[in-house]
Amino acid sequence: MKSLHYTGSLQGTLSIPGDKSISHRSILFGAMANGVTTVEGFLQSDDCLSTIDCVRKFGVEVTVDDDQVTVNSQGIEEWNEPDSILYTGNSGTTTRLLAGVLASSEIATVMIGDESIQKRPMKRVTAPLKLMGASIIGRQDGNFTPLAIQGQTLQAIDYLMPVASAQVKSAILLAALRAQGTTHVTEQEQSRNHTEKMLQHFGVKVEQTANRISLEGGQKLTPAHIVVPGDISSAAFWLVASAITNGSHVILNNVGLNPTRDGIVEVLKEMGADLQIMAASSSSHEELGTLEIRSSTLKSTEISGDMIPRLIDEIPIIALLATQATGVTIIRDAEELKVKETNRIDAVVTELKKLGASIESTDDGMVITGPTPLNGGTITTYGDHRIGMMGAIASLISSEAIVLDNPECIAVSYPTFFDHLTELTTGSL
Ligand code: SPQ
C-alpha cells in the first residue's frame, strides 16, 4: 500500500531510464551472438532482469553494473540445456520472444511465468511457430504457459499477421534466423520495429518493402555495442503529469522517439499540449531526443486505427489525460488492451470511475468526457505497472489522497518511478 497526495506543480529535468523493449532485445540478441556484446543505458527492471535470468540458464555470462551490461556468449549453437524451468516473471516480451528463439535452438526447455503471464494468450506465437515446424506444447493447445519447447530445424513461412503485435512478429523473425529459406511477415498495421532495427545492428540482413519484412535463414548475429534510449512509455507518465498539473514545466532528456512508438507525442500535440522536441539524434539505429512540456488547456481527441500500436501501452495514462480535456475523447480499435498484464480496458474504466471520472468502456476501447475533477480513493493495480503509474499520476490532481494497493508492481518497467515523482514534485529546472 502507498498513499500519495500532492499539491503544487511539477518542475525539473529528468533523464528517462532505458527502454524496456530495447533492453530485453539487447540481452537476447547478445546471448544469440558468439562473442561479447556490451549494453549502455540498460533498464534494470524486474522484467528485463527476467530475460537475463533466462539466458544465464543457457550458460551465457551476463554482468550487470547499474545500466552497463556485458553479455558473453558462445552463440546459440552452444547454449546449454537448462536443468530447471525458465521463469519469465511478469514479462510477455521475455516469454514470447524466447519462444521464437527456443523453437529454432538445439535444446529442450520449459517456460513458466507469474499469474498474469499464465493468463496471457500464447497461441498467437505458438501457432505461426508450429507452421514453421516447431515442437511446442502448452495448455489449451499451446495457448497458455507452461510451454514445453523442443528446439529443432524450422522451415521459413510467409505469414500475414492477424494482430498488430511486435512480440509475435519478433518471435517469428527470431525463429526465422535459423530456419531453412526466407521468411516473410506482412503487417496490416505496423507494430514497434525494435527487433528489425536491432537485428540490423547485429549485422543481420532484414529487408522491408512497404508492410512486408523478409529475413533469409542461416544468418548469424555479430556481437555489438548497444546504446539503449530512454523509454517513451515511461516518459509518457511525466508528459501527461506535466500537461494536466497547473503551472508545471518539465524537461525530459534521453527519450526514445522511434516513429513506431511516438504516438503519445502526436496525441498530446493534437490535444493542445505545450510540448516541444528540443533536440533529436539517433544511436544504435534508434531515434531519441529531449522533450519540454508545460501545463496547458487541453481538448478531447479521437484515437484509432494505425495510431493504436504506436501508443498501445500509453492508453491508461492517455485515459487519465482525457479526463482533464474539454469534450469527448474516443479510443477505438484497442481490443489488444484486453490481453495485457490485465484487461486494461476494464481496469482503466473501473479505477478512473472510482475517482469520479466520466468514462465508459466499449468493445474495443473507451469513451471519456471531460474535464472532471478527481477525488481520492484506493486504486487497485491488478498487479499491472501501467495501472499503478496511472493511479500515482492521478494523485497530482486529486482532491484527496490516492492509495495504491500494490505499488511494487511498478518495478517491472520503472523501478525509479517514485524517486522521479519526488524529484519533480520538489524540483526546479
Ligand atoms: O512485455 P509485456 O508484459 O507484454 O509488456 C507490455 C507493457 O505494457 O510494458 C504490454 F503489456 O509491452 C509490450 C507491448 O504492449 C512490449 C512489446 C515488445 O517489447 O515487443 C510489444 C507490445 O506488445 P505486443 O503484443 O503488441 O507485441
Short mmCIF file of N, CA, C and O in Angstrom, two decimals, residues 104-166:
data_model
loop_
_atom_site.label_atom_id
_atom_site.label_comp_id
_atom_site.label_asym_id
_atom_site.label_seq_id
_atom_site.Cartn_x
_atom_site.Cartn_y
_atom_site.Cartn_z
N SER A 104 13.83 -22.67 -32.46
CA SER A 104 14.83 -22.95 -33.50
C SER A 104 16.18 -23.33 -32.90
O SER A 104 17.17 -23.43 -33.62
N SER A 105 16.23 -23.50 -31.57
CA SER A 105 17.50 -23.83 -30.93
C SER A 105 17.74 -25.34 -30.99
O SER A 105 17.00 -26.07 -31.65
N GLU A 106 18.77 -25.79 -30.27
CA GLU A 106 19.03 -27.24 -30.26
C GLU A 106 18.73 -27.84 -28.89
O GLU A 106 19.19 -28.92 -28.57
N ILE A 107 17.99 -27.09 -28.06
CA ILE A 107 17.78 -27.55 -26.68
C ILE A 107 16.28 -27.70 -26.35
O ILE A 107 15.43 -27.13 -27.04
N ALA A 108 16.02 -28.46 -25.29
CA ALA A 108 14.63 -28.62 -24.80
C ALA A 108 14.47 -27.76 -23.55
O ALA A 108 15.35 -27.74 -22.69
N THR A 109 13.34 -27.05 -23.47
CA THR A 109 13.13 -26.14 -22.34
C THR A 109 11.65 -26.14 -21.93
O THR A 109 10.77 -26.47 -22.74
N VAL A 110 11.43 -25.70 -20.70
CA VAL A 110 10.06 -25.45 -20.23
C VAL A 110 10.04 -24.04 -19.65
O VAL A 110 10.94 -23.65 -18.93
N MET A 111 9.00 -23.25 -20.03
CA MET A 111 8.90 -21.85 -19.58
C MET A 111 7.60 -21.65 -18.81
O MET A 111 6.54 -22.09 -19.26
N ILE A 112 7.72 -20.96 -17.68
CA ILE A 112 6.51 -20.50 -16.99
C ILE A 112 6.69 -19.05 -16.59
O ILE A 112 7.81 -18.54 -16.57
N GLY A 113 5.56 -18.39 -16.25
CA GLY A 113 5.65 -17.01 -15.76
C GLY A 113 4.77 -16.87 -14.53
O GLY A 113 4.35 -17.88 -13.94
N ASP A 114 4.48 -15.62 -14.15
CA ASP A 114 3.65 -15.40 -12.96
C ASP A 114 2.17 -15.59 -13.30
O ASP A 114 1.81 -16.00 -14.42
N GLU A 115 1.29 -15.26 -12.35
CA GLU A 115 -0.15 -15.47 -12.54
C GLU A 115 -0.69 -14.75 -13.76
O GLU A 115 -1.56 -15.25 -14.47
N SER A 116 -0.17 -13.53 -14.02
CA SER A 116 -0.63 -12.76 -15.16
C SER A 116 -0.19 -13.41 -16.47
O SER A 116 -0.99 -13.58 -17.40
N ILE A 117 1.06 -13.84 -16.53
CA ILE A 117 1.57 -14.50 -17.75
C ILE A 117 0.78 -15.78 -18.04
O ILE A 117 0.50 -16.11 -19.19
N GLN A 118 0.39 -16.48 -16.96
CA GLN A 118 -0.35 -17.73 -17.17
C GLN A 118 -1.69 -17.51 -17.85
O GLN A 118 -2.28 -18.42 -18.40
N LYS A 119 -2.18 -16.24 -17.83
CA LYS A 119 -3.48 -15.95 -18.46
C LYS A 119 -3.31 -15.30 -19.82
O LYS A 119 -4.29 -15.04 -20.51
N ARG A 120 -2.10 -14.95 -20.21
CA ARG A 120 -1.94 -14.21 -21.48
C ARG A 120 -1.83 -15.17 -22.66
O ARG A 120 -1.17 -16.21 -22.57
N PRO A 121 -2.50 -14.86 -23.78
CA PRO A 121 -2.55 -15.80 -24.90
C PRO A 121 -1.19 -16.01 -25.58
O PRO A 121 -0.50 -15.05 -25.90
N MET A 122 -0.85 -17.27 -25.78
CA MET A 122 0.43 -17.62 -26.42
C MET A 122 0.23 -18.24 -27.80
O MET A 122 1.18 -18.38 -28.55
N LYS A 123 -1.03 -18.58 -28.14
CA LYS A 123 -1.25 -19.23 -29.45
C LYS A 123 -0.84 -18.30 -30.59
O LYS A 123 -0.39 -18.74 -31.64
N ARG A 124 -0.98 -16.99 -30.37
CA ARG A 124 -0.57 -16.01 -31.39
C ARG A 124 0.89 -16.20 -31.79
O ARG A 124 1.28 -15.84 -32.90
N VAL A 125 1.69 -16.79 -30.86
CA VAL A 125 3.09 -17.05 -31.14
C VAL A 125 3.29 -18.53 -31.48
O VAL A 125 3.98 -18.87 -32.44
N THR A 126 2.66 -19.42 -30.71
CA THR A 126 2.92 -20.84 -30.94
C THR A 126 2.33 -21.30 -32.28
O THR A 126 2.91 -22.18 -32.93
N ALA A 127 1.22 -20.69 -32.72
CA ALA A 127 0.61 -21.14 -33.99
C ALA A 127 1.54 -20.88 -35.18
O ALA A 127 1.86 -21.81 -35.93
N PRO A 128 2.05 -19.64 -35.39
CA PRO A 128 2.97 -19.46 -36.52
C PRO A 128 4.26 -20.26 -36.36
O PRO A 128 4.81 -20.77 -37.36
N LEU A 129 4.73 -20.42 -35.12
CA LEU A 129 5.96 -21.22 -34.94
C LEU A 129 5.71 -22.67 -35.32
O LEU A 129 6.56 -23.32 -35.95
N LYS A 130 4.51 -23.17 -34.99
CA LYS A 130 4.20 -24.55 -35.39
C LYS A 130 4.11 -24.67 -36.91
O LYS A 130 4.48 -25.70 -37.48
N LEU A 131 3.62 -23.61 -37.57
CA LEU A 131 3.60 -23.63 -39.05
C LEU A 131 5.02 -23.77 -39.60
O LEU A 131 5.23 -24.30 -40.69
N MET A 132 6.00 -23.28 -38.84
CA MET A 132 7.40 -23.39 -39.26
C MET A 132 7.98 -24.77 -38.91
O MET A 132 9.14 -25.05 -39.21
N GLY A 133 7.16 -25.58 -38.20
CA GLY A 133 7.60 -26.94 -37.84
C GLY A 133 8.03 -27.05 -36.39
O GLY A 133 8.63 -28.06 -35.99
N ALA A 134 7.75 -26.03 -35.57
CA ALA A 134 8.21 -26.05 -34.18
C ALA A 134 7.47 -27.10 -33.35
O ALA A 134 6.31 -27.42 -33.63
N SER A 135 8.19 -27.63 -32.36
CA SER A 135 7.59 -28.57 -31.43
C SER A 135 7.35 -27.85 -30.11
O SER A 135 8.27 -27.62 -29.33
N ILE A 136 6.08 -27.46 -29.89
CA ILE A 136 5.73 -26.70 -28.68
C ILE A 136 4.45 -27.28 -28.09
O ILE A 136 3.47 -27.49 -28.82
N ILE A 137 4.48 -27.52 -26.80
CA ILE A 137 3.26 -27.98 -26.12
C ILE A 137 2.93 -26.97 -25.03
O ILE A 137 3.81 -26.52 -24.30
N GLY A 138 1.64 -26.62 -24.92
CA GLY A 138 1.21 -25.73 -23.84
C GLY A 138 -0.23 -26.04 -23.53
O GLY A 138 -0.92 -26.73 -24.30
N ARG A 139 -0.70 -25.52 -22.40
CA ARG A 139 -2.10 -25.75 -22.04
C ARG A 139 -3.02 -25.22 -23.14
O ARG A 139 -2.67 -24.25 -23.83
N GLN A 140 -4.18 -25.84 -23.27
CA GLN A 140 -5.21 -25.45 -24.25
C GLN A 140 -4.62 -25.28 -25.64
O GLN A 140 -4.66 -24.21 -26.26
N ASP A 141 -4.02 -26.39 -26.11
CA ASP A 141 -3.49 -26.45 -27.47
C ASP A 141 -2.43 -25.37 -27.73
O ASP A 141 -2.43 -24.71 -28.77
N GLY A 142 -1.57 -25.18 -26.76
CA GLY A 142 -0.45 -24.25 -26.95
C GLY A 142 -0.80 -22.80 -26.68
O GLY A 142 -0.02 -21.90 -26.99
N ASN A 143 -1.98 -22.55 -26.08
CA ASN A 143 -2.36 -21.14 -25.87
C ASN A 143 -1.86 -20.56 -24.55
O ASN A 143 -1.81 -19.34 -24.41
N PHE A 144 -1.55 -21.42 -23.59
CA PHE A 144 -1.13 -20.88 -22.29
C PHE A 144 0.12 -21.58 -21.77
O PHE A 144 0.34 -22.76 -22.04
N THR A 145 0.90 -20.82 -21.00
CA THR A 145 2.06 -21.41 -20.32
C THR A 145 1.57 -22.37 -19.24
O THR A 145 0.43 -22.21 -18.79
N PRO A 146 2.40 -23.30 -18.78
CA PRO A 146 3.77 -23.54 -19.20
C PRO A 146 3.87 -23.99 -20.65
O PRO A 146 3.00 -24.72 -21.14
N LEU A 147 4.96 -23.57 -21.30
CA LEU A 147 5.24 -24.03 -22.66
C LEU A 147 6.45 -24.96 -22.59
O LEU A 147 7.46 -24.62 -21.95
N ALA A 148 6.33 -26.11 -23.24
CA ALA A 148 7.48 -27.03 -23.35
C ALA A 148 7.92 -27.02 -24.81
O ALA A 148 7.11 -27.26 -25.71
N ILE A 149 9.17 -26.69 -25.03
CA ILE A 149 9.66 -26.48 -26.41
C ILE A 149 10.86 -27.39 -26.67
O ILE A 149 11.84 -27.36 -25.91
N GLN A 150 10.78 -28.19 -27.71
CA GLN A 150 11.93 -28.97 -28.15
C GLN A 150 12.46 -28.30 -29.42
O GLN A 150 11.82 -28.33 -30.47
N GLY A 151 13.60 -27.64 -29.29
CA GLY A 151 14.15 -26.91 -30.44
C GLY A 151 14.47 -27.84 -31.60
O GLY A 151 14.86 -28.99 -31.38
N GLN A 152 14.27 -27.37 -32.82
CA GLN A 152 14.62 -28.16 -34.00
C GLN A 152 14.73 -27.30 -35.25
O GLN A 152 14.46 -26.11 -35.19
N THR A 153 15.13 -27.93 -36.34
CA THR A 153 15.28 -27.19 -37.59
C THR A 153 13.89 -26.79 -38.10
O THR A 153 12.99 -27.62 -38.22
N LEU A 154 13.75 -25.51 -38.42
CA LEU A 154 12.45 -25.00 -38.86
C LEU A 154 12.50 -24.63 -40.34
O LEU A 154 13.58 -24.49 -40.93
N GLN A 155 11.31 -24.45 -40.90
CA GLN A 155 11.18 -24.02 -42.31
C GLN A 155 10.64 -22.59 -42.34
O GLN A 155 9.84 -22.23 -41.48
N ALA A 156 11.06 -21.83 -43.34
CA ALA A 156 10.56 -20.45 -43.49
C ALA A 156 9.05 -20.47 -43.74
O ALA A 156 8.51 -21.45 -44.24
N ILE A 157 8.39 -19.37 -43.36
CA ILE A 157 6.97 -19.22 -43.70
C ILE A 157 6.71 -17.84 -44.30
O ILE A 157 7.53 -16.93 -44.16
N ASP A 158 5.53 -17.72 -44.91
CA ASP A 158 5.06 -16.43 -45.41
C ASP A 158 3.81 -16.15 -44.57
O ASP A 158 2.80 -16.84 -44.70
N TYR A 159 3.90 -15.18 -43.65
CA TYR A 159 2.87 -15.05 -42.62
C TYR A 159 2.21 -13.68 -42.64
O TYR A 159 2.89 -12.66 -42.62
N LEU A 160 0.87 -13.70 -42.68
CA LEU A 160 0.11 -12.45 -42.59
C LEU A 160 -0.31 -12.29 -41.12
O LEU A 160 -1.03 -13.13 -40.58
N MET A 161 0.16 -11.22 -40.49
CA MET A 161 -0.11 -11.03 -39.05
C MET A 161 -1.59 -10.77 -38.80
O MET A 161 -2.14 -9.81 -39.34
N PRO A 162 -2.24 -11.59 -37.95
CA PRO A 162 -3.66 -11.34 -37.66
C PRO A 162 -3.88 -10.19 -36.67
O PRO A 162 -4.95 -9.61 -36.64
N VAL A 163 -2.87 -9.89 -35.85
CA VAL A 163 -2.96 -8.75 -34.91
C VAL A 163 -1.68 -7.93 -35.04
O VAL A 163 -0.64 -8.44 -35.46
N ALA A 164 -1.78 -6.63 -34.67
CA ALA A 164 -0.56 -5.81 -34.66
C ALA A 164 0.17 -6.14 -33.37
O ALA A 164 -0.23 -5.69 -32.30
N SER A 165 1.21 -6.95 -33.46
CA SER A 165 1.95 -7.33 -32.26
C SER A 165 3.44 -7.47 -32.57
O SER A 165 3.84 -8.34 -33.36
N ALA A 166 4.25 -6.64 -31.92
CA ALA A 166 5.69 -6.72 -32.12
C ALA A 166 6.24 -8.01 -31.52
O ALA A 166 7.26 -8.54 -31.98
#
